[in-house]
Short mmCIF file of C-alpha atoms and ligand atoms in Angstrom, two decimals:
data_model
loop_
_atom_site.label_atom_id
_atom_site.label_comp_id
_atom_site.label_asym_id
_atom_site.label_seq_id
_atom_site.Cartn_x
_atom_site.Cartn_y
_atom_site.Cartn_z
CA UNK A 629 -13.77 2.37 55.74
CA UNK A 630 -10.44 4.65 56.40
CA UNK A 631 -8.55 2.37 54.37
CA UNK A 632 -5.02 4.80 54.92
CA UNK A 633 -6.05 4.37 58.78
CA UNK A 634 -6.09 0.93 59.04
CA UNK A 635 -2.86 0.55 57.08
CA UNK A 636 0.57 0.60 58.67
CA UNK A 637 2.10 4.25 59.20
CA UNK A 638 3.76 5.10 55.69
CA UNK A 639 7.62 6.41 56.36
CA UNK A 640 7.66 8.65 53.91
CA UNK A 641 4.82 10.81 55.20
CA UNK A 642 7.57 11.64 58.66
CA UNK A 643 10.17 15.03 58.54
CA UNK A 644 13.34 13.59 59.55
CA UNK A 645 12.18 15.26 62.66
CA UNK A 646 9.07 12.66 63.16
CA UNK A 647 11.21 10.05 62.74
CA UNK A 648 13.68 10.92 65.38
CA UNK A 649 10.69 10.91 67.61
CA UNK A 650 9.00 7.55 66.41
CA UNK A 651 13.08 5.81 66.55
CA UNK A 652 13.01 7.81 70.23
CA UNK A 653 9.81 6.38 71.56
CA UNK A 654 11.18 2.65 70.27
CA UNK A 655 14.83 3.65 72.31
CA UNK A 656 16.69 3.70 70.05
CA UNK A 657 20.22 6.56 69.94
CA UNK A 658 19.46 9.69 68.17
CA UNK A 659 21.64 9.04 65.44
CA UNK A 660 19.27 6.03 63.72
CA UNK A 661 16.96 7.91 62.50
CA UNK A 662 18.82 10.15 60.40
CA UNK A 663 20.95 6.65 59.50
CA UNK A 664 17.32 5.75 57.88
CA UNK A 665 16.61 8.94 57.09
CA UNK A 666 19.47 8.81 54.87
CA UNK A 667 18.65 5.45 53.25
CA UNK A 668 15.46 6.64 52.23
CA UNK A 669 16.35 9.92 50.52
CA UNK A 670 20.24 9.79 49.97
CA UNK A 671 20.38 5.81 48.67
CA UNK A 672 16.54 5.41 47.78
CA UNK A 673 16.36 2.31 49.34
CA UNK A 674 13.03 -0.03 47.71
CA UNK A 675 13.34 -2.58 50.57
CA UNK A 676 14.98 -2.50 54.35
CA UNK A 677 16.96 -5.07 53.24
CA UNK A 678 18.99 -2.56 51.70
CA UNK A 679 19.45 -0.76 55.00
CA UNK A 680 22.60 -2.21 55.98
CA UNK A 681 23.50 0.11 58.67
CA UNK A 682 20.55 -0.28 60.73
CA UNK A 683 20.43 -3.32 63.19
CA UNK A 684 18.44 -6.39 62.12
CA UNK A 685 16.30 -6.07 64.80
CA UNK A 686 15.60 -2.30 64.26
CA UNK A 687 14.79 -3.44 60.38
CA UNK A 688 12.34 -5.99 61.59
CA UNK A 689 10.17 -3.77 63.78
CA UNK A 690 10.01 -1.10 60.94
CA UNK A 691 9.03 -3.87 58.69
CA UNK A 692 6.27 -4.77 60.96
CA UNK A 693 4.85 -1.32 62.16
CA UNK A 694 5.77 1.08 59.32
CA UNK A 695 6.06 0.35 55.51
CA UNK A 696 8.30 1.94 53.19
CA UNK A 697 6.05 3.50 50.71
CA UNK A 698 2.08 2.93 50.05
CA UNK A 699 2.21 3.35 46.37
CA UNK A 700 2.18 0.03 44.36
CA UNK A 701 3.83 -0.41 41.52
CA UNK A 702 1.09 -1.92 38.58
CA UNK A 703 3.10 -1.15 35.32
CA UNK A 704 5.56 0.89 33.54
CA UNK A 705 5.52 1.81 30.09
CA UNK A 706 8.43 3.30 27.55
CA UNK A 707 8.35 5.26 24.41
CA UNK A 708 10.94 7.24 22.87
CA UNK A 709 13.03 4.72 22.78
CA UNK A 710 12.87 3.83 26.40
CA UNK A 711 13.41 7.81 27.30
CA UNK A 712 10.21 8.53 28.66
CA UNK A 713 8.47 6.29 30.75
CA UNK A 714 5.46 6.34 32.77
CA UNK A 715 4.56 4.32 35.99
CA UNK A 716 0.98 3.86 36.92
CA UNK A 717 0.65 3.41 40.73
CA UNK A 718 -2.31 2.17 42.60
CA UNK A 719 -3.37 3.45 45.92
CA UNK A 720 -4.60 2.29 49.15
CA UNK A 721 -8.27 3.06 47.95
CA UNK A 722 -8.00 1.57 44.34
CA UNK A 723 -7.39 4.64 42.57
CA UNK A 724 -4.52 5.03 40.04
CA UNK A 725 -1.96 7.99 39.99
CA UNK A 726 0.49 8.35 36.64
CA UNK A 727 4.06 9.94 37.62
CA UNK A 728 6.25 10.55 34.05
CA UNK A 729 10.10 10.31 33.74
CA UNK A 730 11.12 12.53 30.78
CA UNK A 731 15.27 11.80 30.00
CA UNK A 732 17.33 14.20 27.54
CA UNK A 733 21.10 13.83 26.88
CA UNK A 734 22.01 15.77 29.88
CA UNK A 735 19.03 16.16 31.99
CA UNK A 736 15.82 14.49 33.09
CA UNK A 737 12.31 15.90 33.79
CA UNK A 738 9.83 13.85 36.53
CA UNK A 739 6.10 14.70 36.33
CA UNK A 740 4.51 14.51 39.12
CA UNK A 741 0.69 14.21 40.40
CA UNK A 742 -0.43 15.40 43.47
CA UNK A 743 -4.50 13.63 43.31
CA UNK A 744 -5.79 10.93 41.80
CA UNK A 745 -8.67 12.63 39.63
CA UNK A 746 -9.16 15.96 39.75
CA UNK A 747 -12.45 18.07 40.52
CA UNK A 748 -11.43 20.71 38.35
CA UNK A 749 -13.47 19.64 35.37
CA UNK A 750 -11.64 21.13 32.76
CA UNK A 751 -13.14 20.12 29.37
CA UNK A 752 -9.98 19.48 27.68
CA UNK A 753 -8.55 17.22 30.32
CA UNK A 754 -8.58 13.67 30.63
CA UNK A 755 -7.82 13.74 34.16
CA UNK A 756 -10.80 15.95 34.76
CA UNK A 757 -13.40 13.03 33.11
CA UNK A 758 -12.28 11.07 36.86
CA UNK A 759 -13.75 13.41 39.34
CA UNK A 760 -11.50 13.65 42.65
CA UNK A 761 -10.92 10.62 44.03
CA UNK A 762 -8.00 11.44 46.15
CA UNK A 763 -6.06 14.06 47.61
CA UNK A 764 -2.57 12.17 47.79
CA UNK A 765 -0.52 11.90 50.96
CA UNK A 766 2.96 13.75 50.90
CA UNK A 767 4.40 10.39 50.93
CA UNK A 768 2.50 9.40 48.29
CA UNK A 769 3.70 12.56 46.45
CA UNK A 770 7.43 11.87 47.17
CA UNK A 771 7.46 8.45 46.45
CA UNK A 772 6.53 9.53 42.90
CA UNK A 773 10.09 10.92 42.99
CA UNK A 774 11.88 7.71 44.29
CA UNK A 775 10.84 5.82 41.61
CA UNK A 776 12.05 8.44 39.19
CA UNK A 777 14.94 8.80 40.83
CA UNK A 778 15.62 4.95 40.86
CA UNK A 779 14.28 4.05 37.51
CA UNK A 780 16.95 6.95 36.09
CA UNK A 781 19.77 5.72 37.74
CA UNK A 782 19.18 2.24 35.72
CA UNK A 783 18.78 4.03 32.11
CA UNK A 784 21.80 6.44 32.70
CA UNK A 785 23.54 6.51 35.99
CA UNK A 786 25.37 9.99 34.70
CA UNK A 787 22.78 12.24 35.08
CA UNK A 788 20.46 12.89 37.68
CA UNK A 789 16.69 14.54 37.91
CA UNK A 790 17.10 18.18 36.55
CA UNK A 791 13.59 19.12 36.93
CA UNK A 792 10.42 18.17 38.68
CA UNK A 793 7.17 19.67 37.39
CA UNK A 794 3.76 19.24 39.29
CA UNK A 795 1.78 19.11 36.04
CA UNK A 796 0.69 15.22 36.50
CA UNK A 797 -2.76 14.30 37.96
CA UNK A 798 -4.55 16.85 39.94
CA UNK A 799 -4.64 20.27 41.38
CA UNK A 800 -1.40 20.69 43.47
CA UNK A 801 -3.27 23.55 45.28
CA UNK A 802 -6.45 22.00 45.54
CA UNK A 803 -4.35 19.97 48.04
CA UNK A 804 -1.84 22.44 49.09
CA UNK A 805 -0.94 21.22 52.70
CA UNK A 806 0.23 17.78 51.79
CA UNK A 807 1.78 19.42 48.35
CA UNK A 808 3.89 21.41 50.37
CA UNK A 809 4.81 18.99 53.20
CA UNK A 810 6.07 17.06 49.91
CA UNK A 811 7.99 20.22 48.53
CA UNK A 812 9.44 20.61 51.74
CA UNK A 813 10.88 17.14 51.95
CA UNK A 814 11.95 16.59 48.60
CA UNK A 815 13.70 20.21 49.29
CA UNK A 816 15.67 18.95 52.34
CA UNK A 817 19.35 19.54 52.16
CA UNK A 818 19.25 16.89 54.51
CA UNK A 819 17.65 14.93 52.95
CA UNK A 820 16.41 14.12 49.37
CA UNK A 821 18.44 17.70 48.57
CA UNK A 822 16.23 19.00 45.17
CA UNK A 823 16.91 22.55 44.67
CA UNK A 824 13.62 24.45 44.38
CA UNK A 825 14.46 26.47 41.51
CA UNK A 826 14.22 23.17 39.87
CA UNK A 827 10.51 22.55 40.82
CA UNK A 828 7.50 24.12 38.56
CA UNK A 829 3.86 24.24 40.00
CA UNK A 830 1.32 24.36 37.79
CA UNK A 831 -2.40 25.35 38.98
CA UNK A 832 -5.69 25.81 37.60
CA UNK A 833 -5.60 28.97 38.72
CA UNK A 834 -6.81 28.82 42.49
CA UNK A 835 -5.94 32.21 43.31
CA UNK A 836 -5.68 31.63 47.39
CA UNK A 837 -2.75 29.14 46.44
CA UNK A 838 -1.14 31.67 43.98
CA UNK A 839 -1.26 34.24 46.97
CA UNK A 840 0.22 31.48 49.59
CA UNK A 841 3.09 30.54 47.33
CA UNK A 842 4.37 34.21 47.06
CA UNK A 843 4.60 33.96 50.79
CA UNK A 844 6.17 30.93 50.67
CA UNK A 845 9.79 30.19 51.89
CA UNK A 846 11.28 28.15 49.50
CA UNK A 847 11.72 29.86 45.42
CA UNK A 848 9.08 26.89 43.33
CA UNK A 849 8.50 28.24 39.78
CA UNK A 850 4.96 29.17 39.19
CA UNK A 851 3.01 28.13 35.97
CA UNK A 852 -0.68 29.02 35.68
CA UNK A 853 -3.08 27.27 33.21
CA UNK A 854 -4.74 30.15 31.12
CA UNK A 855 -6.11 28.36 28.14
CA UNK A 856 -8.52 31.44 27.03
CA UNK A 857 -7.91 34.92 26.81
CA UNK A 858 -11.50 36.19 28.71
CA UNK A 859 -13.68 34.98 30.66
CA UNK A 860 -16.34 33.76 28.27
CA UNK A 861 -13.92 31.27 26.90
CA UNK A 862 -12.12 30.51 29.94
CA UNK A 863 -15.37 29.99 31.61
CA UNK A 864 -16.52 27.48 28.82
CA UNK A 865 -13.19 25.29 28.98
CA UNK A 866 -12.06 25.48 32.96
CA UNK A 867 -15.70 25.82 35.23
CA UNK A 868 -12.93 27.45 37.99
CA UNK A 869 -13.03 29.82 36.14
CA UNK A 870 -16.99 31.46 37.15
CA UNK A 871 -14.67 31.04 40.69
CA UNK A 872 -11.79 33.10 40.13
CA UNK A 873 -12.21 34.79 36.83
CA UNK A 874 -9.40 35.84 34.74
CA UNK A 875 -8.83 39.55 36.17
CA UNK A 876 -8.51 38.14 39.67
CA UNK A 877 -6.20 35.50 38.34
CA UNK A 878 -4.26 38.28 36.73
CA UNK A 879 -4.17 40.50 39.98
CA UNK A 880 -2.95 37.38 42.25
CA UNK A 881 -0.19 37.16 39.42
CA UNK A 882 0.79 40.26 39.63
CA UNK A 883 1.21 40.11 42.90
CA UNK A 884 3.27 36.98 43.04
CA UNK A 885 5.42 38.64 40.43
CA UNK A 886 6.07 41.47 42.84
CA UNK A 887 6.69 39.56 45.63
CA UNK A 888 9.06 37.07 44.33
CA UNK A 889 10.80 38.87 41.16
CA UNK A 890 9.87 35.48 39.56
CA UNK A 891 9.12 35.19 35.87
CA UNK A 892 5.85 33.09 35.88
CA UNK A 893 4.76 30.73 32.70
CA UNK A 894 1.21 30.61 31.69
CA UNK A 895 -0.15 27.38 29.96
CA UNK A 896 -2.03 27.23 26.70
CA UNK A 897 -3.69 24.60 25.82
CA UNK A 898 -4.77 24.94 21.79
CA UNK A 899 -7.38 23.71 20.79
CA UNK A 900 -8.72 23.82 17.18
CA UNK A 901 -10.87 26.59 16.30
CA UNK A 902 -12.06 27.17 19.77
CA UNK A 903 -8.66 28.67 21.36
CA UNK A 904 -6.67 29.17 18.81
CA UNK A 905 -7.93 32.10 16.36
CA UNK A 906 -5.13 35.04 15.96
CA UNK A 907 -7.89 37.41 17.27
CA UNK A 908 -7.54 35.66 20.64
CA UNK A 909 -3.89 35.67 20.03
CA UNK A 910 -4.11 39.40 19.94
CA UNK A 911 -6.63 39.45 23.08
CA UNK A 912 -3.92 37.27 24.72
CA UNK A 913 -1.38 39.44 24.02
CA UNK A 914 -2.99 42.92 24.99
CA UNK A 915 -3.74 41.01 28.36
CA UNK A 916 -0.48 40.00 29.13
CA UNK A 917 1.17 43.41 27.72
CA UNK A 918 0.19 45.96 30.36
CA UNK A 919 -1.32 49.35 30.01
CA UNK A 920 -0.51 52.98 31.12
CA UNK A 921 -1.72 51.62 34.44
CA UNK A 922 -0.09 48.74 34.49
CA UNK A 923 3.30 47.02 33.55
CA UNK A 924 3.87 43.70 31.57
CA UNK A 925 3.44 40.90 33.25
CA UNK A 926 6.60 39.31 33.98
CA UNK A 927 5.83 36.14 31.54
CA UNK A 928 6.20 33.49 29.54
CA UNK A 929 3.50 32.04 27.55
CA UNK A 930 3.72 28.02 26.48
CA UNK A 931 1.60 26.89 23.85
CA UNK A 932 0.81 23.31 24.03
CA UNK A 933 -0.70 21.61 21.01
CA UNK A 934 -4.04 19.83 22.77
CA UNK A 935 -3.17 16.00 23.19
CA UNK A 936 -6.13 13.67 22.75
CA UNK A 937 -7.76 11.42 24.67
CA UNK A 938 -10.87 9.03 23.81
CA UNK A 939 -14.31 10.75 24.14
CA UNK A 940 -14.41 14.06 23.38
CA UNK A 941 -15.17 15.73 20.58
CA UNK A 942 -11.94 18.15 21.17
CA UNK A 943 -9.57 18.60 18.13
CA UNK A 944 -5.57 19.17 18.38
CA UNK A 945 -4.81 22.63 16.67
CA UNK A 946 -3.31 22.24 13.31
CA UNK A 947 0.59 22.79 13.09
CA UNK A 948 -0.40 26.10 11.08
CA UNK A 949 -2.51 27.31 13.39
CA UNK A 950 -0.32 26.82 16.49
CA UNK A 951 2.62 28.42 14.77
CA UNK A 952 0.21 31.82 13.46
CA UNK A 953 -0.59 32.09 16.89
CA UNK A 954 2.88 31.98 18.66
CA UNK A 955 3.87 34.58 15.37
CA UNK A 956 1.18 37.08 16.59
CA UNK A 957 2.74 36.71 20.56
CA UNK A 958 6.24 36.97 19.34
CA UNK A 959 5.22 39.98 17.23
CA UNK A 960 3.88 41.88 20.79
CA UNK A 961 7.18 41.17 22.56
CA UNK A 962 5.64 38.20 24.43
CA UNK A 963 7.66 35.21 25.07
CA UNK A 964 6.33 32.38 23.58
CA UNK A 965 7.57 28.52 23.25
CA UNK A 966 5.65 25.61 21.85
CA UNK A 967 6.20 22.42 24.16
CA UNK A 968 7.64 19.51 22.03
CA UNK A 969 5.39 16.51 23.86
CA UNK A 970 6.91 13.09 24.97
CA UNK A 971 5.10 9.76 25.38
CA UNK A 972 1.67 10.72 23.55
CA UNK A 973 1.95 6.91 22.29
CA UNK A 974 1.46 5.64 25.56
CA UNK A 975 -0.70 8.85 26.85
CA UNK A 976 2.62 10.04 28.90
CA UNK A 977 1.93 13.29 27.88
CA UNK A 978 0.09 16.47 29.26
CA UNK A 979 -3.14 16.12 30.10
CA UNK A 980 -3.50 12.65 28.93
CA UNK A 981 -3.18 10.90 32.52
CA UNK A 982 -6.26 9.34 33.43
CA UNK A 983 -4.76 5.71 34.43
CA UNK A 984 -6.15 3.66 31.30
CA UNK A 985 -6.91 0.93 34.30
CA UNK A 986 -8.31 3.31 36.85
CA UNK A 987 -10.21 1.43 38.89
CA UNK A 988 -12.72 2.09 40.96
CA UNK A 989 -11.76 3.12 44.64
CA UNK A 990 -13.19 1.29 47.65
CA UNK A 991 -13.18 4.13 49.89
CA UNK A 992 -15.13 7.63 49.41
CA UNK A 993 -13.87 10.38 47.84
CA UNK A 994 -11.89 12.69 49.47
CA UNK A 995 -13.48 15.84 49.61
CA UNK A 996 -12.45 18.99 47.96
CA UNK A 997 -9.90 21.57 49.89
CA UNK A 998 -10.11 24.44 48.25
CA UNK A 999 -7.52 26.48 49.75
N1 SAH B 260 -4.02 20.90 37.51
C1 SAH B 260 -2.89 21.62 37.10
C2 SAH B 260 -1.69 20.77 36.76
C3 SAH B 260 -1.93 19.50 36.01
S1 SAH B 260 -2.37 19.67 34.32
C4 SAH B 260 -3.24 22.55 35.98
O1 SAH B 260 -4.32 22.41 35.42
O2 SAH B 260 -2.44 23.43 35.68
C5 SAH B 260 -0.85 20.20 33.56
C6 SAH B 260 -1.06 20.98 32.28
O3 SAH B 260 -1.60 20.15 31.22
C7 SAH B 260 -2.05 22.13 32.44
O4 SAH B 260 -1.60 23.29 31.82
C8 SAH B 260 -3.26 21.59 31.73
O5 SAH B 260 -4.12 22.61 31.31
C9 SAH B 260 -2.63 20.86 30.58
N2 SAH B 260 -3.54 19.93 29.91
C10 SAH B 260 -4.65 19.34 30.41
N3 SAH B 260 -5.21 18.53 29.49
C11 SAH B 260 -4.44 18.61 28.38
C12 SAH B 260 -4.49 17.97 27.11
N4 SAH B 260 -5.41 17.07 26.81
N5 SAH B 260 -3.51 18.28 26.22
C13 SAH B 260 -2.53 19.15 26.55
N6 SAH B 260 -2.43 19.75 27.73
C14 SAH B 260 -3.37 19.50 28.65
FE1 SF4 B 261 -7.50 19.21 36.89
FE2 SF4 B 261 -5.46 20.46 35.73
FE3 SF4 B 261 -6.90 18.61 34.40
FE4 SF4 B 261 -7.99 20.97 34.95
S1 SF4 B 261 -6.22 20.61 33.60
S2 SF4 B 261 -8.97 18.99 35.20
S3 SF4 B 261 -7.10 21.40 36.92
S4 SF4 B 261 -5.62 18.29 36.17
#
């Protein structure tokens, strides 16, 4: 059963644009639908109630035919000291998606997922244990938002979202379409109005979606998931990796980089004593310096101390370790930073999303779009 199908149409799946056309086929003036357009992603409005400029009767027949959102609210949790909190979402099939609200003294980070599951299979990741069991909708994608954007206004109304990384569940490219549709939207000046030097990708490493975001319009900062410093390794730890091995990875980079004078970030993940000797420090480093042929990549390298999750045999690098291995970076003029985690009490924190309640979804998979 197409359990999305036989559900009313979701309204934040429509461009301001599609609305105009669904508020023109009901006859209504031009002017209502960016009135609700503006409720949605100006005011964040959680019920149509709240809609005050809209007529009643206008309110009602959205309430019947359309429904605002198709993301359900099961729980939130706080740690930190009610600074980072994490809302686990069920969707129309039964699956669970984890979105993460991140607040600092002057800024706030929301992290995002773009599937439920992932088919990635990366050995490391709890996320990766689920399979794919759904590409989300960009409505479901942007409603993530909302909620962040809502639940933020209640803890400090001050401050407002700073940054929005795609780093939650799943592989934003392995469902570029609706990821972009979502980009697009959240982008809209006229709209939700997110800058999108303020939005981070982070992928796997699906080189066709590395090569269609350096085309894209809109500047999204790119961060790419290295983990291992050859392909042996990297094969071991990400399976995508027998797909688009590292040199191909590195030659879609470099391309990007070219393109879009962008400084990309590549992802870590250290593991102890399988990632995290300083000879693959060194390896890491020669890879990322450049040669006579080639110039340095344009980088930034993020180390991020392995968070754990139940059932795998996977240990977190020692502190000692981690810091040797930024030392040997730092020493080759690389960039490197080692993330300071949030939420790992309530598994808030990378790589730890795997909705402790997932349960099991009623429809069939969604199948993989590779792009
Ligand atoms: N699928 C995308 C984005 C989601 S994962 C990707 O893989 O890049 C976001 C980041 O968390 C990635 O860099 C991923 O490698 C990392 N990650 C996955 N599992 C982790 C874990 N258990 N501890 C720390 N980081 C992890
Ligand atoms: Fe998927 Fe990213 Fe997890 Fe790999 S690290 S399994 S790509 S979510």
């Amino acid at each position: 059963m197409n359990t999305e199908a036989s559900q009313p149409f979701d309204v934040y799946n429509a461009t301001l644009t599609e609305l105009e056309q669904l508020l023109h086929n009901w006859q209504q003036p031009p002017f209502r639908a960016r009135q609700l357009y503006r409720q949605l992603y100006v005011n964040w409005i959680d019920d149509l109630a709240q809609a005050t400029d809209l007529p009643a009767a206008l309110r009602e027949r959205l309430a019947q035919e359309t429904r605002l959102g198709s993301l359900e609210l099961v729980h939130t949790q706080h740690a930190d000291a009610g600074m980072t909190r994490k809302a686990l979402f069920k969707l129309d099939n039964g699956a669970v998606v984890e979105t993460v609200l991140m607040v600092y003294p002057e800024r706030a980070t929301v992290c995002i997922s773009t599937q439920a599951g992932c088919a990635m299979g990366c050995v490391f990741c709890a996320t990766g244990t689920l399979g794919l069991l759904k590409n989300l909708t960009s409505g479901e994608i942007v409603a993530q938002m909302l909620w962040a954007s809502r639940e933020l206004r209640q803890i400090n109304p001050q401050i407002s979202i700073t940054n929005l990384v795609f780093m939650g569940m799943g592989e934003p490219f392995a469902n570029y379409d609706r990821w972009w549709a979502a980009v697009e939207r959240l982008h809209d000046p006229q709209g939700f109005n997110f800058g999108a030097r303020r939005m981070t990708v982070s992928t796997v490493g699906l080189v066709p979606g590395i090569r269609r975001l350096a085309d894209a319009p809109l500047p999204i900062n790119l961060a790419i998931s290295l983990h291992a410093p050859n392909d042996a390794l990297r094969s071991e730890l990400m399976p995508i990796n027998t797909r688009y091995p590292i040199a191909e990875l590195l030659a879609a980079t470099r391309a990007y980089i070219s393109r879009t004078r962008r400084r990309v970030s590549f992802e870590y993940v250290l593991l102890n004593e399988r990632n995290d000797t300083p000879e693959l420090a060194a390896e890491l480093a020669t890879l990322l310096r450049g040669s006579r042929t080639q110039p340095p990549l344009l980088c930034h390298v993020n180390l991020i101390p392995w968070n754990p999750f139940p059932g795998t045999p996977l240990n977190r690098s020692i502190r000692k370790r981690v810091l040797a291995f930024q030392q040997v970076l730092i020493d080759a003029g690389i960039a490197c930073t080692v993330r300071v985690e949030r939420g790992v009490e309530i598994a808030a924190a990378c790589g730890q999303l795997a909705g402790h309640t997932q349960l099991k979804p009623t429809a069939a998979p969604a199948s993989l779009e590779i792009v």
